[in-house]
Amino acid sequence: MPIIIEKQYNNHSYLAVWHITESHNELQAMLPSEILTDAELASIHHPKKQIEFFCSRLTIKYLADKLGIKYLGIKKDEYGKPYLVGSTWQFSLTHTAEYIAVVIHESQSLGIDMEQPSEKLLRIAHKYLSETEKNAANNDLDKLCIYWSAKEALYKLYGKRKVIFIDNLLISPFSKDQQVIKGRLRINDIDEQYSLIVEKIAQYYLVTVC
Ligand SMILES: CC(C)(COP(=O)(O)OP(=O)(O)OC[C@H]1O[C@@H](n2cnc3c(N)ncnc32)[C@H](O)[C@@H]1OP(=O)(O)O)[C@@H](O)C(=O)NCCC(=O)NCCS
């Protein structure tokens, strides 16, 4: 089982990270039919996307088994936010080409995102950072990446569309070695502060709001 990280956070959220080392066929063979239906498989065309899908479902099933949650499948709401069928447990997931990370909690909404620093983030910084955040990031690729993942994690926690990253998702200034940063979700009648956990896995930053 290539789960490389598993831990429990202070608020009783559980994290599992899967390092993808298996082939497409190996992964598919690991999935019983109650997890992978023919209809689901048919809806994902690209083999790389299928691998991400296989691993994410295996990681969720791994956590469900560990926590005594009956796994009855995963569905998505009208906004694309996934949920466990027939359970009050909440989860969030993120994929990269090499890793899948899932965080789960008995009742609280969560968000998780994993990204690697890249030049692309410099080009799109104006789309997701306020002027204050842009100045604080100061073109530093690591900081731009942490901002990006933190906002994507907050977005997934909220789960609905029409979020303006610059206005609705705010991250307080932080230093690169800071393990917990502060974020704020401010939209419609919601104004909530959150602590976000920042971890480095290989070249990626993993940010979890839980
Ligand atoms: C949906 C979105 C969050 C996915 O993020 P991503 O970095 O492309 O991909 P990740 O691997 O990190 O996450 C994918 C998972 O997000 C989850 N997800 C999708 N929509 C979601 C939603 N509305 N709420 C919570 N989680 C969601 C799904 O579980 C998905 O995995 P799955 O399809 O295997 O079930 C992203 O594409 C998006 O729409 N972001 C917000 C839009 C935006 O405006 N961003 C840029 C601002 S400049």
mmCIF file of C-alpha atoms and ligand atoms in Angstrom:
data_model
loop_
_atom_site.group_PDB
_atom_site.id
_atom_site.type_symbol
_atom_site.label_atom_id
_atom_site.label_comp_id
_atom_site.label_asym_id
_atom_site.label_seq_id
_atom_site.Cartn_x
_atom_site.Cartn_y
_atom_site.Cartn_z
ATOM 1 C CA MET A 1 0.000 0.000 0.000
ATOM 2 C CA PRO A 2 1.850 3.116 -1.134
ATOM 3 C CA ILE A 3 0.383 5.439 1.489
ATOM 4 C CA ILE A 4 3.481 7.460 2.339
ATOM 5 C CA ILE A 5 2.012 9.843 4.923
ATOM 6 C CA GLU A 6 -0.826 9.401 7.309
ATOM 7 C CA LYS A 7 -1.545 11.553 10.304
ATOM 8 C CA GLN A 8 -4.181 13.022 12.524
ATOM 9 C CA TYR A 9 -4.382 16.783 13.009
ATOM 10 C CA ASN A 10 -5.341 18.458 16.293
ATOM 11 C CA ASN A 11 -8.985 18.873 15.379
ATOM 12 C CA HIS A 12 -9.380 15.133 14.587
ATOM 13 C CA SER A 13 -9.026 15.479 10.844
ATOM 14 C CA TYR A 14 -7.122 12.633 9.199
ATOM 15 C CA LEU A 15 -4.729 13.014 6.284
ATOM 16 C CA ALA A 16 -3.469 10.326 3.919
ATOM 17 C CA VAL A 17 -1.064 10.852 1.015
ATOM 18 C CA TRP A 18 -0.611 8.216 -1.699
ATOM 19 C CA HIS A 19 2.510 8.196 -3.850
ATOM 20 C CA ILE A 20 1.534 6.895 -7.274
ATOM 21 C CA THR A 21 3.981 4.159 -8.230
ATOM 22 C CA GLU A 22 1.590 1.549 -9.652
ATOM 23 C CA SER A 23 0.616 1.022 -13.269
ATOM 24 C CA HIS A 24 -2.866 1.719 -14.602
ATOM 25 C CA ASN A 25 -3.683 -2.009 -14.672
ATOM 26 C CA GLU A 26 -2.371 -2.667 -11.180
ATOM 27 C CA LEU A 27 -4.473 0.149 -9.759
ATOM 28 C CA GLN A 28 -7.589 -0.884 -11.610
ATOM 29 C CA ALA A 29 -7.211 -4.423 -10.278
ATOM 30 C CA MET A 30 -7.088 -3.057 -6.717
ATOM 31 C CA LEU A 31 -10.528 -1.479 -7.064
ATOM 32 C CA PRO A 32 -13.528 -3.612 -6.213
ATOM 33 C CA SER A 33 -16.657 -3.028 -8.287
ATOM 34 C CA GLU A 34 -18.433 -1.205 -5.448
ATOM 35 C CA ILE A 35 -15.752 1.508 -5.713
ATOM 36 C CA LEU A 36 -15.282 1.616 -9.450
ATOM 37 C CA THR A 37 -18.461 1.281 -11.423
ATOM 38 C CA ASP A 38 -18.382 0.805 -15.204
ATOM 39 C CA ALA A 39 -20.266 4.087 -15.604
ATOM 40 C CA GLU A 40 -17.626 6.001 -13.626
ATOM 41 C CA LEU A 41 -14.785 4.477 -15.589
ATOM 42 C CA ALA A 42 -16.521 5.244 -18.871
ATOM 43 C CA SER A 43 -16.880 8.908 -17.862
ATOM 44 C CA ILE A 44 -13.085 9.387 -17.547
ATOM 45 C CA HIS A 45 -11.359 9.083 -20.903
ATOM 46 C CA HIS A 46 -7.725 10.022 -20.400
ATOM 47 C CA PRO A 47 -5.576 7.167 -18.903
ATOM 48 C CA LYS A 48 -3.673 9.673 -16.711
ATOM 49 C CA LYS A 49 -6.949 10.997 -15.305
ATOM 50 C CA GLN A 50 -8.072 7.410 -14.710
ATOM 51 C CA ILE A 51 -4.934 6.769 -12.643
ATOM 52 C CA GLU A 52 -5.654 9.883 -10.539
ATOM 53 C CA PHE A 53 -9.220 8.730 -10.118
ATOM 54 C CA PHE A 54 -8.214 5.182 -9.093
ATOM 55 C CA CYS A 55 -5.707 6.435 -6.522
ATOM 56 C CA SER A 56 -8.012 9.060 -5.052
ATOM 57 C CA ARG A 57 -10.796 6.508 -4.541
ATOM 58 C CA LEU A 58 -8.345 3.969 -3.075
ATOM 59 C CA THR A 59 -7.035 6.587 -0.655
ATOM 60 C CA ILE A 60 -10.542 7.547 0.454
ATOM 61 C CA LYS A 61 -11.456 3.868 0.866
ATOM 62 C CA TYR A 62 -8.257 3.347 2.868
ATOM 63 C CA LEU A 63 -9.244 6.144 5.289
ATOM 64 C CA ALA A 64 -12.867 4.997 5.410
ATOM 65 C CA ASP A 65 -11.825 1.452 6.368
ATOM 66 C CA LYS A 66 -9.419 2.754 8.979
ATOM 67 C CA LEU A 67 -12.050 5.005 10.559
ATOM 68 C CA GLY A 68 -14.880 2.495 10.409
ATOM 69 C CA ILE A 69 -16.864 4.438 7.799
ATOM 70 C CA LYS A 70 -18.995 2.290 5.535
ATOM 71 C CA TYR A 71 -17.942 3.129 1.983
ATOM 72 C CA LEU A 72 -20.995 3.394 -0.262
ATOM 73 C CA GLY A 73 -19.367 5.413 -3.018
ATOM 74 C CA ILE A 74 -18.703 9.055 -3.792
ATOM 75 C CA LYS A 75 -20.989 11.485 -5.527
ATOM 76 C CA LYS A 76 -20.646 15.172 -6.350
ATOM 77 C CA ASP A 77 -23.053 17.989 -5.528
ATOM 78 C CA GLU A 78 -24.261 20.579 -8.039
ATOM 79 C CA TYR A 79 -20.973 22.514 -7.668
ATOM 80 C CA GLY A 80 -18.714 19.488 -8.107
ATOM 81 C CA LYS A 81 -17.902 19.154 -4.396
ATOM 82 C CA PRO A 82 -17.511 15.438 -3.631
ATOM 83 C CA TYR A 83 -19.217 13.691 -0.718
ATOM 84 C CA LEU A 84 -19.404 10.215 0.744
ATOM 85 C CA VAL A 85 -22.747 8.614 0.019
ATOM 86 C CA GLY A 86 -24.776 7.934 3.171
ATOM 87 C CA SER A 87 -22.242 9.465 5.570
ATOM 88 C CA THR A 88 -21.842 12.726 7.492
ATOM 89 C CA TRP A 89 -18.035 12.499 7.153
ATOM 90 C CA GLN A 90 -16.615 15.323 5.016
ATOM 91 C CA PHE A 91 -13.521 15.105 2.850
ATOM 92 C CA SER A 92 -11.444 16.993 0.332
ATOM 93 C CA LEU A 93 -8.887 15.720 -2.134
ATOM 94 C CA THR A 94 -6.157 16.894 -4.468
ATOM 95 C CA HIS A 95 -4.180 15.158 -7.221
ATOM 96 C CA THR A 96 -0.829 15.801 -8.837
ATOM 97 C CA ALA A 97 0.944 13.582 -11.367
ATOM 98 C CA GLU A 98 2.707 11.789 -8.503
ATOM 99 C CA TYR A 99 0.608 12.174 -5.358
ATOM 100 C CA ILE A 100 -2.944 12.077 -4.091
ATOM 101 C CA ALA A 101 -3.817 13.692 -0.775
ATOM 102 C CA VAL A 102 -7.106 13.266 1.064
ATOM 103 C CA VAL A 103 -8.224 14.899 4.315
ATOM 104 C CA ILE A 104 -11.341 13.729 6.142
ATOM 105 C CA HIS A 105 -13.330 14.837 9.209
ATOM 106 C CA GLU A 106 -16.414 13.491 10.953
ATOM 107 C CA SER A 107 -18.488 16.636 10.388
ATOM 108 C CA GLN A 108 -16.463 19.717 9.379
ATOM 109 C CA SER A 109 -16.044 20.945 5.824
ATOM 110 C CA LEU A 110 -12.402 20.796 4.697
ATOM 111 C CA GLY A 111 -10.146 21.860 1.856
ATOM 112 C CA ILE A 112 -6.821 20.580 0.556
ATOM 113 C CA ASP A 113 -4.600 21.463 -2.376
ATOM 114 C CA MET A 114 -1.164 20.471 -3.627
ATOM 115 C CA GLU A 115 0.859 22.396 -6.174
ATOM 116 C CA GLN A 116 4.469 22.910 -7.176
ATOM 117 C CA PRO A 117 6.144 26.304 -7.647
ATOM 118 C CA SER A 118 6.203 27.293 -11.313
ATOM 119 C CA GLU A 119 6.714 30.336 -13.519
ATOM 120 C CA LYS A 120 3.037 30.122 -14.512
ATOM 121 C CA LEU A 121 2.107 31.419 -11.060
ATOM 122 C CA LEU A 122 4.031 34.644 -11.790
ATOM 123 C CA ARG A 123 1.984 35.206 -14.939
ATOM 124 C CA ILE A 124 -1.376 34.678 -13.254
ATOM 125 C CA ALA A 125 -0.561 36.290 -9.888
ATOM 126 C CA HIS A 126 -2.767 39.293 -10.727
ATOM 127 C CA LYS A 127 -5.743 36.930 -11.126
ATOM 128 C CA TYR A 128 -5.606 35.385 -7.662
ATOM 129 C CA LEU A 129 -3.742 37.829 -5.410
ATOM 130 C CA SER A 130 -4.803 41.198 -4.025
ATOM 131 C CA GLU A 131 -2.295 44.065 -4.328
ATOM 132 C CA THR A 132 -1.299 43.554 -0.677
ATOM 133 C CA GLU A 133 -0.767 39.814 -1.196
ATOM 134 C CA LYS A 134 1.149 40.407 -4.431
ATOM 135 C CA ASN A 135 3.506 42.800 -2.655
ATOM 136 C CA ALA A 136 3.972 40.319 0.197
ATOM 137 C CA ALA A 137 4.749 37.497 -2.275
ATOM 138 C CA ASN A 138 7.312 39.730 -3.990
ATOM 139 C CA ASN A 139 7.578 37.410 -7.040
ATOM 140 C CA ASP A 140 8.844 34.562 -4.871
ATOM 141 C CA LEU A 141 7.711 31.314 -6.538
ATOM 142 C CA ASP A 142 7.438 29.377 -3.257
ATOM 143 C CA LYS A 143 5.253 32.065 -1.718
ATOM 144 C CA LEU A 144 3.133 32.356 -4.873
ATOM 145 C CA CYS A 145 2.612 28.595 -4.725
ATOM 146 C CA ILE A 146 1.603 28.626 -1.043
ATOM 147 C CA TYR A 147 -0.854 31.481 -1.761
ATOM 148 C CA TRP A 148 -2.312 29.506 -4.678
ATOM 149 C CA SER A 149 -2.745 26.257 -2.767
ATOM 150 C CA ALA A 150 -4.101 28.071 0.284
ATOM 151 C CA LYS A 151 -6.762 29.800 -1.822
ATOM 152 C CA GLU A 152 -7.659 26.610 -3.689
ATOM 153 C CA ALA A 153 -7.992 24.821 -0.326
ATOM 154 C CA LEU A 154 -10.297 27.565 0.988
ATOM 155 C CA TYR A 155 -12.254 27.419 -2.271
ATOM 156 C CA LYS A 156 -12.748 23.657 -1.866
ATOM 157 C CA LEU A 157 -13.808 24.097 1.771
ATOM 158 C CA TYR A 158 -16.459 26.611 0.661
ATOM 159 C CA GLY A 159 -17.300 24.417 -2.327
ATOM 160 C CA LYS A 160 -19.529 26.791 -4.283
ATOM 161 C CA ARG A 161 -18.916 28.759 -7.458
ATOM 162 C CA LYS A 162 -18.709 32.525 -8.041
ATOM 163 C CA VAL A 163 -15.713 32.956 -5.751
ATOM 164 C CA ILE A 164 -13.445 35.869 -6.609
ATOM 165 C CA PHE A 165 -10.042 34.768 -5.375
ATOM 166 C CA ILE A 166 -8.757 38.352 -5.020
ATOM 167 C CA ASP A 167 -11.678 39.571 -2.913
ATOM 168 C CA ASN A 168 -13.281 36.569 -1.242
ATOM 169 C CA LEU A 169 -10.217 34.535 -0.225
ATOM 170 C CA LEU A 170 -7.568 36.381 1.789
ATOM 171 C CA ILE A 171 -4.285 35.109 3.191
ATOM 172 C CA SER A 172 -2.327 36.976 5.879
ATOM 173 C CA PRO A 173 1.385 37.650 5.239
ATOM 174 C CA PHE A 174 3.597 34.665 6.111
ATOM 175 C CA SER A 175 7.200 33.539 5.980
ATOM 176 C CA LYS A 176 8.232 30.597 3.799
ATOM 177 C CA ASP A 177 9.079 28.347 6.729
ATOM 178 C CA GLN A 178 5.778 29.037 8.531
ATOM 179 C CA GLN A 179 3.844 25.803 9.107
ATOM 180 C CA VAL A 180 0.495 27.380 9.920
ATOM 181 C CA ILE A 181 -0.805 30.429 8.069
ATOM 182 C CA LYS A 182 -3.992 32.423 8.454
ATOM 183 C CA GLY A 183 -6.740 32.641 5.865
ATOM 184 C CA ARG A 184 -10.112 34.304 5.620
ATOM 185 C CA LEU A 185 -13.204 33.411 3.599
ATOM 186 C CA ARG A 186 -15.336 36.489 3.060
ATOM 187 C CA ILE A 187 -18.297 35.996 0.773
ATOM 188 C CA ASN A 188 -21.997 36.934 0.940
ATOM 189 C CA ASP A 189 -22.916 36.711 4.647
ATOM 190 C CA ILE A 190 -19.896 34.531 5.527
ATOM 191 C CA ASP A 191 -16.785 35.998 7.160
ATOM 192 C CA GLU A 192 -14.676 33.232 8.709
ATOM 193 C CA GLN A 193 -11.006 32.969 9.714
ATOM 194 C CA TYR A 194 -9.097 29.714 9.273
ATOM 195 C CA SER A 195 -5.710 28.234 10.115
ATOM 196 C CA LEU A 196 -4.087 26.525 7.159
ATOM 197 C CA ILE A 197 -1.361 23.907 7.537
ATOM 198 C CA VAL A 198 1.511 24.144 5.050
ATOM 199 C CA GLU A 199 3.657 21.056 4.399
ATOM 200 C CA LYS A 200 6.333 20.309 1.824
ATOM 201 C CA ILE A 201 6.203 16.938 0.056
ATOM 202 C CA ALA A 202 9.043 16.546 -2.458
ATOM 203 C CA GLN A 203 8.739 19.583 -4.768
ATOM 204 C CA TYR A 204 5.107 20.224 -3.820
ATOM 205 C CA TYR A 205 3.411 22.404 -1.233
ATOM 206 C CA LEU A 206 0.430 20.780 0.423
ATOM 207 C CA VAL A 207 -1.974 23.186 2.113
ATOM 208 C CA THR A 208 -4.806 21.885 4.270
ATOM 209 C CA VAL A 209 -7.594 23.812 5.922
ATOM 210 C CA CYS A 210 -9.223 21.578 8.479
HETATM 211 C C1 LIG B 1 -12.251 22.482 -8.965
HETATM 212 C C2 LIG B 1 -10.843 22.914 -8.633
HETATM 213 C C3 LIG B 1 -10.842 23.420 -7.201
HETATM 214 C C4 LIG B 1 -9.912 21.695 -8.762
HETATM 215 O O1 LIG B 1 -8.593 22.030 -8.435
HETATM 216 P P1 LIG B 1 -7.347 21.482 -9.268
HETATM 217 O O2 LIG B 1 -6.123 22.097 -8.699
HETATM 218 O O3 LIG B 1 -7.610 21.615 -10.713
HETATM 219 O O4 LIG B 1 -7.340 19.929 -8.990
HETATM 220 P P2 LIG B 1 -7.110 19.145 -7.637
HETATM 221 O O5 LIG B 1 -6.531 17.861 -8.020
HETATM 222 O O6 LIG B 1 -6.382 19.941 -6.616
HETATM 223 O O7 LIG B 1 -8.596 18.920 -7.083
HETATM 224 C C5 LIG B 1 -9.492 18.122 -7.790
HETATM 225 C C6 LIG B 1 -10.604 17.736 -6.871
HETATM 226 O O8 LIG B 1 -11.276 18.906 -6.391
HETATM 227 C C7 LIG B 1 -12.559 18.473 -5.949
HETATM 228 N N1 LIG B 1 -13.541 19.479 -6.292
HETATM 229 C C8 LIG B 1 -14.028 19.791 -7.498
HETATM 230 N N2 LIG B 1 -14.949 20.769 -7.393
HETATM 231 C C9 LIG B 1 -15.038 21.068 -6.083
HETATM 232 C C10 LIG B 1 -15.827 21.985 -5.340
HETATM 233 N N3 LIG B 1 -16.709 22.803 -5.917
HETATM 234 N N4 LIG B 1 -15.675 22.019 -4.000
HETATM 235 C C11 LIG B 1 -14.800 21.206 -3.379
HETATM 236 N N5 LIG B 1 -14.017 20.314 -4.031
HETATM 237 C C12 LIG B 1 -14.143 20.257 -5.366
HETATM 238 C C13 LIG B 1 -12.858 17.118 -6.607
HETATM 239 O O9 LIG B 1 -12.837 16.131 -5.601
HETATM 240 C C14 LIG B 1 -11.688 16.925 -7.545
HETATM 241 O O10 LIG B 1 -11.246 15.595 -7.653
HETATM 242 P P3 LIG B 1 -12.127 14.454 -8.383
HETATM 243 O O11 LIG B 1 -12.674 15.062 -9.619
HETATM 244 O O12 LIG B 1 -11.198 13.315 -8.610
HETATM 245 O O13 LIG B 1 -13.219 14.088 -7.400
HETATM 246 C C15 LIG B 1 -10.334 24.006 -9.588
HETATM 247 O O14 LIG B 1 -10.219 23.523 -10.874
HETATM 248 C C16 LIG B 1 -11.200 25.237 -9.580
HETATM 249 O O15 LIG B 1 -12.228 25.283 -10.196
HETATM 250 N N6 LIG B 1 -10.761 26.260 -8.840
HETATM 251 C C17 LIG B 1 -11.472 27.472 -8.654
HETATM 252 C C18 LIG B 1 -11.683 28.249 -9.872
HETATM 253 C C19 LIG B 1 -10.839 29.413 -10.030
HETATM 254 O O16 LIG B 1 -11.383 30.378 -10.332
HETATM 255 N N7 LIG B 1 -9.498 29.291 -9.834
HETATM 256 C C20 LIG B 1 -8.509 30.255 -10.220
HETATM 257 C C21 LIG B 1 -8.660 31.678 -9.733
HETATM 258 S S1 LIG B 1 -7.580 32.724 -10.573
#
